Structures are given as structure tokens and as C-alpha cells.
Short mmCIF file of C-alpha atoms in Angstrom, two decimals:
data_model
loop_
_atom_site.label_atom_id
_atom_site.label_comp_id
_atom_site.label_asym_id
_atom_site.label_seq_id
_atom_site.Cartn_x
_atom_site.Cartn_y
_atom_site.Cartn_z
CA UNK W 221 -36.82 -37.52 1.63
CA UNK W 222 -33.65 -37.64 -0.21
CA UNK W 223 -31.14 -35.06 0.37
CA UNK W 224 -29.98 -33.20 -2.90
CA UNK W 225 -26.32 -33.75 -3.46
CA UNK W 226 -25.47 -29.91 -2.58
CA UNK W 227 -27.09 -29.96 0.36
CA UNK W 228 -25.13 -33.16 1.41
CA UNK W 229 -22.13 -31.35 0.62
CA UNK W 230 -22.75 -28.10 2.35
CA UNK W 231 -23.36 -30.27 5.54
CA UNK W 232 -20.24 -32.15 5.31
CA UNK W 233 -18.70 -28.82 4.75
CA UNK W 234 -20.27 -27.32 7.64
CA UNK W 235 -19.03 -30.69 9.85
CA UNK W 236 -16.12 -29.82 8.94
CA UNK W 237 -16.17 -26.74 10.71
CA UNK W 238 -18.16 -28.05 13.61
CA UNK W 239 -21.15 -25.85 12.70
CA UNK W 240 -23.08 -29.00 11.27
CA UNK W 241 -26.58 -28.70 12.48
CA UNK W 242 -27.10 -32.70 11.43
CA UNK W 243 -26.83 -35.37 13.70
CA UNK W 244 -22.78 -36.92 13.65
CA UNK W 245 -24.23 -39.89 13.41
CA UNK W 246 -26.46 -39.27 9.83
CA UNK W 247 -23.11 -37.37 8.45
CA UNK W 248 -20.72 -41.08 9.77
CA UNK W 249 -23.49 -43.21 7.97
CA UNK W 250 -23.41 -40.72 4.96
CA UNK W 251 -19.83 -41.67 4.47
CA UNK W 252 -19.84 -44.99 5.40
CA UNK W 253 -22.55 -45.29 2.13
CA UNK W 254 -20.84 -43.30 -0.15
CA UNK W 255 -16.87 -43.60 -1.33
CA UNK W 256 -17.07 -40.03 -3.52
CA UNK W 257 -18.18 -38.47 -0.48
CA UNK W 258 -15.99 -40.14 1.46
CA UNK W 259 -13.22 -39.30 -0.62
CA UNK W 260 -13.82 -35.79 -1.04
CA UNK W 261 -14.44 -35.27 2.57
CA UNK W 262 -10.77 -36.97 3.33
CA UNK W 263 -9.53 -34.33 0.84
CA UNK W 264 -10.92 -31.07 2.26
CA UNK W 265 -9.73 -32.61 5.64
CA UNK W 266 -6.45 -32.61 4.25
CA UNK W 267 -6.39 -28.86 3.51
CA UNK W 268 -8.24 -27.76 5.54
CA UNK W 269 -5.92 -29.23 8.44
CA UNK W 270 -2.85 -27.54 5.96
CA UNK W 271 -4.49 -24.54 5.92
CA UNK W 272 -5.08 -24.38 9.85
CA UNK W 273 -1.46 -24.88 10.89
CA UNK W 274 0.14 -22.51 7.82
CA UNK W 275 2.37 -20.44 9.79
CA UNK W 276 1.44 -16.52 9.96
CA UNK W 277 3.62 -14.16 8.44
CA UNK W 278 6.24 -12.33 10.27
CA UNK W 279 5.61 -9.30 10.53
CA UNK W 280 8.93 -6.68 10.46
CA UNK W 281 9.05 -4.20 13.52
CA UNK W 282 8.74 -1.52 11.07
CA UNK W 283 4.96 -2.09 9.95
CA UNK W 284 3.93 -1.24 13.63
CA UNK W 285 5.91 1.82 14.11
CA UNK W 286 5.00 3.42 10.49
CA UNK W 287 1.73 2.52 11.63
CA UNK W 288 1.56 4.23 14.65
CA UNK W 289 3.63 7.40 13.30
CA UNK W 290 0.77 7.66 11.04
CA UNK W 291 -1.63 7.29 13.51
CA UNK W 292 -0.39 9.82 16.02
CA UNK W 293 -0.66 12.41 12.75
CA UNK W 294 -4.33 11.98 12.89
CA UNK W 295 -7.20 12.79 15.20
CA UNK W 296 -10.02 10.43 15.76
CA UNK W 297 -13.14 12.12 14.66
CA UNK W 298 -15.86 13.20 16.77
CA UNK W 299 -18.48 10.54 17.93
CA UNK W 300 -21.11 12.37 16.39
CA UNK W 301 -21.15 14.73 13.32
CA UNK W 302 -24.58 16.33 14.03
CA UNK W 303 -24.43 18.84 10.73
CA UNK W 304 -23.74 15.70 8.49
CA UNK W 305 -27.59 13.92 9.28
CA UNK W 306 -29.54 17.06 8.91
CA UNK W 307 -27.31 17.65 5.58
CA UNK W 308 -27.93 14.21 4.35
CA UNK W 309 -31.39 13.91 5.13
CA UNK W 310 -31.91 17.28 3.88
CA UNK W 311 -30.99 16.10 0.25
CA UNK W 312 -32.86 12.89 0.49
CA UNK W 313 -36.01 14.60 1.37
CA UNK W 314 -35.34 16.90 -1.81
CA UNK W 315 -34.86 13.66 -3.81
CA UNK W 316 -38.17 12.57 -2.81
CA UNK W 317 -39.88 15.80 -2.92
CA UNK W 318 -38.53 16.25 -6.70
CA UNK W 319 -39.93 12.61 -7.35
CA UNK W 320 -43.20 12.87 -6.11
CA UNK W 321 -43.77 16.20 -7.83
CA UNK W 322 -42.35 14.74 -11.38
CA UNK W 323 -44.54 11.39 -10.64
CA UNK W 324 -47.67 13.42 -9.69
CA UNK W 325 -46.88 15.71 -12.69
CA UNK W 326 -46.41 12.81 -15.64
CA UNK W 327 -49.18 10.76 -14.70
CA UNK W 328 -51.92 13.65 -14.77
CA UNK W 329 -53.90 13.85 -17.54
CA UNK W 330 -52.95 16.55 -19.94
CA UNK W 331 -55.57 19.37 -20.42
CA UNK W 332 -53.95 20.64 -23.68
CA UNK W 333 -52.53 19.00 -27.06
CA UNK W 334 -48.91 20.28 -26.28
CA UNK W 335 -46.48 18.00 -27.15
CA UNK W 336 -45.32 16.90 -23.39
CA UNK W 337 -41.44 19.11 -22.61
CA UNK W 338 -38.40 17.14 -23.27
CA UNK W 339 -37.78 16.70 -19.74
CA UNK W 340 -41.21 14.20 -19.77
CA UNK W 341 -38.75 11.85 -21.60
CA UNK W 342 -36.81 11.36 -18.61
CA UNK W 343 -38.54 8.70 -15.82
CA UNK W 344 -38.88 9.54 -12.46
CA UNK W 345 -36.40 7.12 -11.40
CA UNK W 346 -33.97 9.06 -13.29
CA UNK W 347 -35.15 12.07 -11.72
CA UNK W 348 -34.88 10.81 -8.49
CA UNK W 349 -31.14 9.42 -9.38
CA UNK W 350 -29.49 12.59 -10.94
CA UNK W 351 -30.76 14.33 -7.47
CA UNK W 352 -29.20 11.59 -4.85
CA UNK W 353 -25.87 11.72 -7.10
CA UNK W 354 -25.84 15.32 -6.53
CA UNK W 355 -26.52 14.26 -2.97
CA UNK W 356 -24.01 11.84 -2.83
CA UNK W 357 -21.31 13.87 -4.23
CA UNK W 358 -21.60 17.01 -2.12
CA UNK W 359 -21.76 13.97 0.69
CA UNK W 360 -18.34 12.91 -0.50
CA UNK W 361 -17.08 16.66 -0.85
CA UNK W 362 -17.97 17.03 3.02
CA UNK W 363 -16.26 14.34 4.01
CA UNK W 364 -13.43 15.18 2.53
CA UNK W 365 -13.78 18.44 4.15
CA UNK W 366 -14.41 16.97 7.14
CA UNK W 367 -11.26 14.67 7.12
CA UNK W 368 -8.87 17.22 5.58
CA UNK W 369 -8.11 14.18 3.02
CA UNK W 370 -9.33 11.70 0.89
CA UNK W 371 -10.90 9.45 2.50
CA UNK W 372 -11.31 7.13 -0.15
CA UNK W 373 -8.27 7.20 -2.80
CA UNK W 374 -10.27 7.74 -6.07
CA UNK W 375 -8.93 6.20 -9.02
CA UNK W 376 -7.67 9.01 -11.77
CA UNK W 377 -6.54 7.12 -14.69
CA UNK W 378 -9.76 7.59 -16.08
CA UNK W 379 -9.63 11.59 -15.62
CA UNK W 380 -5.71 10.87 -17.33
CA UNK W 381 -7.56 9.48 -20.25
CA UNK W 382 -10.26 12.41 -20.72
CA UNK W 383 -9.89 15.30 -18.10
CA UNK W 384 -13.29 17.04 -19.10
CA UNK W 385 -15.39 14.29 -17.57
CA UNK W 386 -17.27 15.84 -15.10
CA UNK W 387 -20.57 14.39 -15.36
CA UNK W 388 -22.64 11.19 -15.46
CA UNK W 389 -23.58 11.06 -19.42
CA UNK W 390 -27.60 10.40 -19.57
CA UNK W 391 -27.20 7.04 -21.15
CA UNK W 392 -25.50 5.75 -18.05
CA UNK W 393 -28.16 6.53 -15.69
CA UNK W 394 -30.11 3.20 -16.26
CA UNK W 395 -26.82 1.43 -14.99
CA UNK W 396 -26.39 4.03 -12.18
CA UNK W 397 -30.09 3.32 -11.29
CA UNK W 398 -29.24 -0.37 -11.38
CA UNK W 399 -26.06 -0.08 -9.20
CA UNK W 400 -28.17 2.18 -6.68
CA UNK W 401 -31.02 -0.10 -6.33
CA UNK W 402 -27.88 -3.38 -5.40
CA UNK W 403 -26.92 -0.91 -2.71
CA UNK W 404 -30.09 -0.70 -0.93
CA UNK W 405 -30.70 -4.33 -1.27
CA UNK W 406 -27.95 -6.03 -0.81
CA UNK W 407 -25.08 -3.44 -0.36
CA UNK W 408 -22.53 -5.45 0.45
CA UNK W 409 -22.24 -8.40 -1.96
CA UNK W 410 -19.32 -6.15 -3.48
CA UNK W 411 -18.54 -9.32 -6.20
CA UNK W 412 -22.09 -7.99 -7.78
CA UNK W 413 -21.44 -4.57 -7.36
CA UNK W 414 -17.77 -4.68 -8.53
CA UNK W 415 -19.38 -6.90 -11.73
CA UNK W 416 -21.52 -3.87 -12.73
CA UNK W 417 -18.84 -1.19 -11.79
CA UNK W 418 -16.01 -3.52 -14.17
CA UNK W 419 -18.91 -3.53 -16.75
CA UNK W 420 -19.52 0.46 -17.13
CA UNK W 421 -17.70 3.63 -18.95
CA UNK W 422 -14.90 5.16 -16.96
CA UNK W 423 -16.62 7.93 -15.85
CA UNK W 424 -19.61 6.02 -14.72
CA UNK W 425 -17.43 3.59 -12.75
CA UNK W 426 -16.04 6.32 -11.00
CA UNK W 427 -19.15 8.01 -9.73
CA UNK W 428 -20.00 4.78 -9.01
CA UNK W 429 -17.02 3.93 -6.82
CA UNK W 430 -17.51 7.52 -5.15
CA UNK W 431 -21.23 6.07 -4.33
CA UNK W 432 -20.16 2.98 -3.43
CA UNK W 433 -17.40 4.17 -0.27
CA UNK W 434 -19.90 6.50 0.57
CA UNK W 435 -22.06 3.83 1.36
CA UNK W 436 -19.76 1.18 2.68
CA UNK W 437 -18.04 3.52 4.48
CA UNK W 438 -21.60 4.44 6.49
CA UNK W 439 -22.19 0.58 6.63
CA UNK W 440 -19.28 -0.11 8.93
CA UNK W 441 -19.12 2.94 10.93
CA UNK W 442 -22.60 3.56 12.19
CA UNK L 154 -3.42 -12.36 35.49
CA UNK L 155 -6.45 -11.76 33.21
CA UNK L 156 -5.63 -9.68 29.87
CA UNK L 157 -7.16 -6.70 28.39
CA UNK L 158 -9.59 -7.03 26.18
CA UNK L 159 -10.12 -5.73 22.85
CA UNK L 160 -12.74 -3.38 23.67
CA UNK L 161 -10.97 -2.48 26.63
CA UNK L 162 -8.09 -0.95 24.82
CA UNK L 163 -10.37 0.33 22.43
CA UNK L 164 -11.67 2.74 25.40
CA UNK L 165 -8.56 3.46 26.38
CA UNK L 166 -7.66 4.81 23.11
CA UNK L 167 -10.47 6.47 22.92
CA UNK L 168 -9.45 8.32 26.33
CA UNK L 169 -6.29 9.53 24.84
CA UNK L 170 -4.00 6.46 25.88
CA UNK L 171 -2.54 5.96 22.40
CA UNK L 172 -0.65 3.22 23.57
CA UNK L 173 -3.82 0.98 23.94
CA UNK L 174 -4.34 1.41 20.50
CA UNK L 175 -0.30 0.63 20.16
CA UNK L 176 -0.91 -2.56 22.16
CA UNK L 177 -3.91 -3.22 19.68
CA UNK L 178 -1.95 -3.11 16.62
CA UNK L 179 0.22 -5.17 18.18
CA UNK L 180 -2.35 -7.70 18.40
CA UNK L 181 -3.48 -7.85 15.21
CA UNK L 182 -0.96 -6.78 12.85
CA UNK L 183 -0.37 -10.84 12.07
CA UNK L 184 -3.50 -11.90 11.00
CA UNK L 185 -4.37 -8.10 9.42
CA UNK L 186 -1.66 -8.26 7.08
CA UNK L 187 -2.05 -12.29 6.79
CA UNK L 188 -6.01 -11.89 5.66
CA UNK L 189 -4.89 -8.73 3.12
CA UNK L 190 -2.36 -10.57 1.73
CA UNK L 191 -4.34 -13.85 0.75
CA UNK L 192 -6.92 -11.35 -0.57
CA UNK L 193 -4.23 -9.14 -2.54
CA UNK L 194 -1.37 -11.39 -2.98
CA UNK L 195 1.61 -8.77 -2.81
CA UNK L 196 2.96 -8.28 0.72
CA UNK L 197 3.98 -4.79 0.31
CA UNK L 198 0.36 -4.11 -0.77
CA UNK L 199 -0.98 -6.12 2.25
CA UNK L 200 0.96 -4.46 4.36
CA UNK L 201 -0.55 -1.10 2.77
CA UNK L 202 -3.94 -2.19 3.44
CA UNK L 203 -3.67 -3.65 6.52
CA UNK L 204 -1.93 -0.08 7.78
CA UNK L 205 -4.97 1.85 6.13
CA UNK L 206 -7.06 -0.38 8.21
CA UNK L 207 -5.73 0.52 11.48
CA UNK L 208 -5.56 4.03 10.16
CA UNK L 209 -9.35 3.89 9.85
CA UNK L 210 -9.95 2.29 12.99
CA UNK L 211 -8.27 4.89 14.95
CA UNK L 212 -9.94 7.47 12.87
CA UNK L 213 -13.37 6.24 13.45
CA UNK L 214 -12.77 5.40 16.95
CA UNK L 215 -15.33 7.33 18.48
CA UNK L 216 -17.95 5.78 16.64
CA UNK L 217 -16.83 2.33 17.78
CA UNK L 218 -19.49 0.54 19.54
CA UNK L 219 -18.87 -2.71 21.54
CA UNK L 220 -21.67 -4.41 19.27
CA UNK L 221 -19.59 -6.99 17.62
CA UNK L 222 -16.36 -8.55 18.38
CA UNK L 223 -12.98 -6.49 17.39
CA UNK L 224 -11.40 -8.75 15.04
CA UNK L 225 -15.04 -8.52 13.06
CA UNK L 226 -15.06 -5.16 12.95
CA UNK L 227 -11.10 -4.65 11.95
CA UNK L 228 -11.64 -7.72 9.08
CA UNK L 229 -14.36 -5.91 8.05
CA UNK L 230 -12.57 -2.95 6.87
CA UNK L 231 -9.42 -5.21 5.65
CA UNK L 232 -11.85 -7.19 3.43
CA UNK L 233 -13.69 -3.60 2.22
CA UNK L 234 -10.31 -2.15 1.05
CA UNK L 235 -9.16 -5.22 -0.43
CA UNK L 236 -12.08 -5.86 -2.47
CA UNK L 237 -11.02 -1.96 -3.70
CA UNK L 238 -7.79 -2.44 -4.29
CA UNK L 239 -8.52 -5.56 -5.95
CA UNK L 240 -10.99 -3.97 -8.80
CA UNK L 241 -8.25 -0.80 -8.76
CA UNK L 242 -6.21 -3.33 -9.70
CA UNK L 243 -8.77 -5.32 -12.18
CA UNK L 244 -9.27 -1.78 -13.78
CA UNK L 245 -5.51 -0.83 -14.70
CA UNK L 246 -5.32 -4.62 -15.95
CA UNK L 247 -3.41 -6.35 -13.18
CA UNK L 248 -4.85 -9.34 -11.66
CA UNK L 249 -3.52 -11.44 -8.91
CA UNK L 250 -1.56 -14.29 -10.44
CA UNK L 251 1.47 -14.06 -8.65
CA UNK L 252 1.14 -16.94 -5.75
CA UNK L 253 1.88 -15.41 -2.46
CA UNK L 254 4.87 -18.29 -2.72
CA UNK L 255 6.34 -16.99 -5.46
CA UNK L 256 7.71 -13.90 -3.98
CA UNK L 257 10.70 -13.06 -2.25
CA UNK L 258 10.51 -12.37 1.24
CA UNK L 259 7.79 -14.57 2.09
CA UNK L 260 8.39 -16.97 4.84
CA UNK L 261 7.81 -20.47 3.70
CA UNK L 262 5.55 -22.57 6.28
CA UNK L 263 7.99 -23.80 9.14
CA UNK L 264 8.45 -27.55 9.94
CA UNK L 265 6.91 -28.83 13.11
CA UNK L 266 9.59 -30.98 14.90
CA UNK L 267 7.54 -33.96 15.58
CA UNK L 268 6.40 -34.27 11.62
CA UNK L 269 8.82 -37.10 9.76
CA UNK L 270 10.97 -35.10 7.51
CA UNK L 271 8.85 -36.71 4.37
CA UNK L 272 5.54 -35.71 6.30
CA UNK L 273 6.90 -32.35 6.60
CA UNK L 274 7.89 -32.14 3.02
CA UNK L 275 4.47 -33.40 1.61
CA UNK L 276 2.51 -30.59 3.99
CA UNK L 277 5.26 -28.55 2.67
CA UNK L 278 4.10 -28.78 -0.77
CA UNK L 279 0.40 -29.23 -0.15
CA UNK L 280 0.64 -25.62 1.46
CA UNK L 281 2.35 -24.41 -1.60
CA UNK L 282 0.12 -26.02 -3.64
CA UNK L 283 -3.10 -24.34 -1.23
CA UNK L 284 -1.78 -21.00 -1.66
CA UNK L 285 -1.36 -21.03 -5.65
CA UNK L 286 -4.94 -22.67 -5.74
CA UNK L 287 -6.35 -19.22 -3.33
CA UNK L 288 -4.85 -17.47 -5.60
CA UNK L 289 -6.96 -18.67 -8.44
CA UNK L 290 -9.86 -18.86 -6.73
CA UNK L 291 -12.44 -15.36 -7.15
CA UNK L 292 -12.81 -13.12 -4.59
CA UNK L 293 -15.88 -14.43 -3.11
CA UNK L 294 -14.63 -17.68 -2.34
CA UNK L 295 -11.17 -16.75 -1.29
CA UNK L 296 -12.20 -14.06 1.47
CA UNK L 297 -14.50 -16.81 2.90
CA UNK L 298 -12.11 -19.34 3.06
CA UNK L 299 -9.42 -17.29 4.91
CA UNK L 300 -11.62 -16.30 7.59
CA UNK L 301 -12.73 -19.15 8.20
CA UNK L 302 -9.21 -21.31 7.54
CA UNK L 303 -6.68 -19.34 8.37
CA UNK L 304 -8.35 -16.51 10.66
CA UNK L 305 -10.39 -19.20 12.70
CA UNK L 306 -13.99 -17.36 12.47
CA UNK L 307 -17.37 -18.76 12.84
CA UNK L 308 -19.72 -18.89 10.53
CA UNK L 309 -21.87 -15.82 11.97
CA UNK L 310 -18.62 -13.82 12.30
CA UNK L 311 -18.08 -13.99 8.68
CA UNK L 312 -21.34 -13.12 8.16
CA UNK L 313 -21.31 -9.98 9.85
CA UNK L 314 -17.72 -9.34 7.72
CA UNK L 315 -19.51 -10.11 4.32
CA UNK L 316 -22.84 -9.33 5.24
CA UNK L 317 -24.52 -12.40 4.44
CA UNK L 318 -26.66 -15.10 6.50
CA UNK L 319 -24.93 -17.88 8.73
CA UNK L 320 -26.52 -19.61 5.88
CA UNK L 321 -25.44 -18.33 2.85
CA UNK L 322 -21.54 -18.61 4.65
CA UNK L 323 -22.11 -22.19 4.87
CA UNK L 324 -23.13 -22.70 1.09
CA UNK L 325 -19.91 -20.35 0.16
CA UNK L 326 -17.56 -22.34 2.22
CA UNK L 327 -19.03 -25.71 0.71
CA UNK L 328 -18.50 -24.07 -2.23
CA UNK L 329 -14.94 -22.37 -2.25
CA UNK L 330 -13.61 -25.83 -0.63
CA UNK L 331 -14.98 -27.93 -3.71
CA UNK L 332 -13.31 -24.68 -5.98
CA UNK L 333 -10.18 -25.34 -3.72
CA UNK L 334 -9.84 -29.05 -3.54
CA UNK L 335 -10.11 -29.09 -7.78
CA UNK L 336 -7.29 -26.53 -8.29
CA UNK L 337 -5.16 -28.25 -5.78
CA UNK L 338 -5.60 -31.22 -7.87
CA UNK L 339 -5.26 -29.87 -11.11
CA UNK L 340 -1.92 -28.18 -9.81
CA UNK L 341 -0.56 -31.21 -7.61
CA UNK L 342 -2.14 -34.40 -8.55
CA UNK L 343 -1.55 -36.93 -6.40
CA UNK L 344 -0.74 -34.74 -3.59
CA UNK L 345 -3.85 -35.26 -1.88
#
């Protein structure tokens, strides 16, 4: 079967690096057949072997002790925080709770000709949401309590620009909804997260980035 | 005499021997501040991030597990602040277009004494010519690259930094070297 260019290229890539899982001998004959190959492979050769023997930077004595006078201002924290699990699980449960009941509620029949509340309007995704951002930002609130700082520096030239923004505005929550659903699948391809948090309102973007640490920062740590 | 390893020190530190954790930035403040400045492109940011890093480390060092090597974990956090201070950055309209060679202060590659003064000055330029072209490149393919090129990772490590598959790393690298090779062109020309 014929190989598709791409994969061709990935291999010769990967050879590169010595993490080729085809035979040396296919990739040789590959390049013996083919000059554009060949020639490209000659090229990324060429910087790769410029990039693997660019000198590091020096680093100046200072870095290291600013560094360290920093650190010794600090305490590592504790290997365990047992309130913050019970805290954290406590509001997801209520999350789920609140969306069962509203899901159980909107898809009963009605018994009466009542026009359904306003709050039927809402889905239960949304429901679900606005509870898990409250979640999420008493989450953040504790750690900064915890931490005695901010452990993630927010960025305020969006409160600069209109200091009364205090809350997600409804119309946003579809693209909140969207951003939460990329962190629980694939929370770490940040390039498609950062895409979505570039595309929102300031405000948005900002509870957004709050989310966003929250969850990276629980990613690498645990 | 064998040295201490990475973990080691980390246990150390976490005993209250803050000079293990002295000895460990010592270690790694190189290729920290190296990998945060070919993400950010501005040493006096790098050098931000790649203190905030060790900050972190230190402050989380409790929870440090020996699951993974050290340098993954440490990259790890130097690639998750960099991608932040890179949209910060995005947001309030600055971008990184400055090549890392442009600036003052930045040490030029050093010449090798057994390269032929012309070799050295072609390698020269290629390098200069390599660092414009990462600059250029988006995030996604310039993170990859410098792990791999610069901080010597394997595939699998990088994958643990980026959280992707062995497999998807291999299809980025292919990728960001193609990206690479055409801006080094369009910049150099005949250079390669």
C-alpha cells in the first residue's frame, strides 16, 4: 500500500529524531527514490544539527539569587489540603444535584396550561454551568486564601475598561459551556482554548482565564 | 563519584535543606530561562517566567511525586505560564516579533574552534536565521520544537509537557520542521 505523503514525512521526521518506528533501511530506499524528499530531509538536517549545538544562554548570577531570596519568603504548602476536596466535591455534587432536579423538572409533562417560568428558558447545561462557575470562583477565592497571594496574576485591563463587571452576562454562557466542555476533554491543548478565550468579551475571557488556572493548575500538581 | 539526582534534591528540599533546592535551580536555570525565552522572546520576561517557575515548584513541593522525570515536570509549568503570558500579551496587542537576536544582551551563538571561519559564519547566520523563523512560527509548533531541539526531549516527554500522544508529538514535530524549514527559506534563501 502506498504511503500518503504526510505520513512519509512524519517518519522521516521522526528518523530524524531516532524515534522512527520504520525500518532504516525502507526510510534509505525512500530517499534514494525520491530527490524532494531527499532534499527536504538534507534541509531539516541542517537545522536541526544548528539548532542542537546553539549555545545556551548565560545566565547572570543574579537570576539565581533573586530566585532563591524569593523562595526563602515562601513556604511550601502542605502535601495535602484535606478541606479543599470535601469543598470542591461539595459544589460539584450541588452542580449535579441542581441539574438533575432542573432536567427531571423540564422534561415532565406539564399538568396545567401555565405558560412554563422564565427560568424554563434557560437549558440545563446552563444551569449546571452558572453553578460550577460559582464553584470555580469560590475555588479560586480559597486558593488565594490559602496562598496569601495570587496565585495566578489575573489580567485587569479589562476591569480598567469597565469596573462594574462582575458577572458572566447570559449570552456568554454558550461560549463558557463550550470552553468548559475543551477542558474536560482535552484540557490542555491551550492553542484551542486560548483561540476561544482571544475570541470572547472581556469579561468572559477573564472568568474564563480564572477557570482555566484553576484547572491547569490541578493538572500539574496532583 | 555518582551525583544527586533530581528527585533526590527534591526530597531534600522537601526536608528543609533549602540548599537542595539551591543546587536545583542551579541546574536548570539554563535551559528554564532558554525554553521561556524561545516561547516569549524577551529575556527579561523569560527570566520572569522561568523565576515564577521555580517559585511554583518550591511552592508545590510537597505534592511532588517522583512519577515523571524533573525536567518534565519543571517544563511543564515553564510552557503553562508562557502560553499565559503569551495570550496576556496577545490581549493588550503585543505579539512576539522581536527575534530573540535582535536584542541587546543576547549572546550570539559562539564559534566552535575546529569549524573553518566561513563554516562558522554560515552556521552563524543559519542560527540567526532559525531563531527569527521560531519566532514566526505559532505557539504550537514552536514549544514542540524547542523541547525537542534545543531541550533534547523524547517524544513521550513532550507528551507528558503538552499533554498529547507520542503520536500526535511526532505529527507536530513533522509539522513545525516543514513550518521551520519554509521561513528559514523565505528569510535566508540560499542559506540552506
Amino acid at each position: 500500500m502506498k504511503r500518503t505523503r504526510r505520513k512519509e514525512l512524519e517518519d522521516l521526521s521522526a528518523y530524524l529524531d531516532e524515534e522512527s518506528t520504520i525500518a532504516p533501511d525502507v526510510l534509505q530506499s525512500m530517499l534514494r527514490d525520491d530527490a524532494e524528499l531527499s532534499t527536504r530531509h538534507a534541509q531539516w538536517a541542517k537545522i536541526s544539527q544548528a539548532m542542537r549545538t546553539m549555545p545556551e544562554t548565560e545566565v547572570h548570577p543574579a537570576f539565581r539569587t533573586r530566585t532563591m531570596a524569593a523562595i526563602r519568603e515562601i513556604e511550601p504548602a502542605p502535601k495535602t489540603l484535606p478541606w479543599r476536596w470535601p469543598a470542591l466535591g461539595g459544589a460539584v455534587l450541588a452542580a449535579c444535584a441542581l441539574a438533575v432536579v432542573y432536567l427531571s423538572n423540564s422534561s415532565a409533562p406539564s399538568l396545567s396550561n401555565e405558560p412554563a417560568p422564565d427560568m424554563a428558558d434557560a437549558s440545563a447545561v446552563e444551569t449546571v454551568l452558572t453553578a460550577r462557575l460559582d464553584a470555580s470562583t469560590n475555588y479560586i477565592s480559597e486558593l488565594e486564601l490559602e496562598y496569601g497571594v495570587d496565585v495566578w496574576e489575573v489580567d485587569d485591563s479589562a476591569l480598567e475598561k469597565d469596573p462594574t463587571m462582575d458577572l458572566v452576562p447570559p449570552e456568554s454562557v454558550s461560549e463558557l459551556s463550550e470552553l468548559l466542555a475543551l477542558f474536560e476533554s482535552a484540557v490542555t491543548d491551550d492553542q484551542e482554548v486560548g483561540a476561544i478565550v482571544d475570541s470572547v468579551d472581556a469579561p468572559t475571557a477573564l472568568e474564563l482565564r480564572s477557570l482555566m488556572l484553576a484547572y491547569a493548575d490541578e493538572e500539574l500538581y496532583l | 563519584m555518582r551525583s544527586v539526582t533530581d528527585w533526590e534534591l527534591i526530597e531534600q528540599a522537601k526536608s528543609g535543606q533549602i540548599d537542595a533546592f539551591d543546587h536545583l535551580v542551579r541546574r536548570y536555570e539554563a535551559p528554564t530561562i532558554n525554553f521561556c525565552l524561545r516561547m516569549v522572546g524577551r529575556r527579561e520576561d523569560a527570566e520572569e517566567l522561568a523565576q515564577e517557575t521555580f517559585v511554583r515548584v518550591y511552592r508545590h513541593l510537597n505534592r511532588l511525586e517522583p512519577r515523571a522525570k524533573f525536567s518534565t515536570v519543571l517544563f511543564g509549568i515553564a510552557r503553562n505560564l508562557s502560553l499565559n503570558h503569551i495570550r496576556n500579551q496577545k490581549r493588550r496587542g503585543r505579539d512576539m516579533t522581536t527575534s530573540l537576536s535582535n536584542q541587546e544582551g543576547d549572546e550570539m551563538p559562539v564559534l566552535d574552534d575546529s569549524q573553518r571561519p566561513d563554516q562558522a559564519a554560515h552556521i552563524d547566520e543559519l542560527r540567526e536565521l532559525i531563531e527569527k523563523a521560531l519566532a514566526m512560527l505559532n505557539t504550537d509548533h514552536r514549544e514542540v520544537l524547542v523541547l525537542r531541539e534545543m531541550q533534547g526531549l523524547d517524544y513521550s516527554a513532550i507528551g507528558e509537557i503538552i499533554g498529547c500522544r507520542p503520536g500526535t508529538v511526532k505529527s507536530r514535530i513533522a509539522r513545525a520542521r516543514e513550518q521551520l524549514r519554509l521561513r528559514v527559506l523565505e528569510l535566508g534563501g540560499d542559506v540552506l
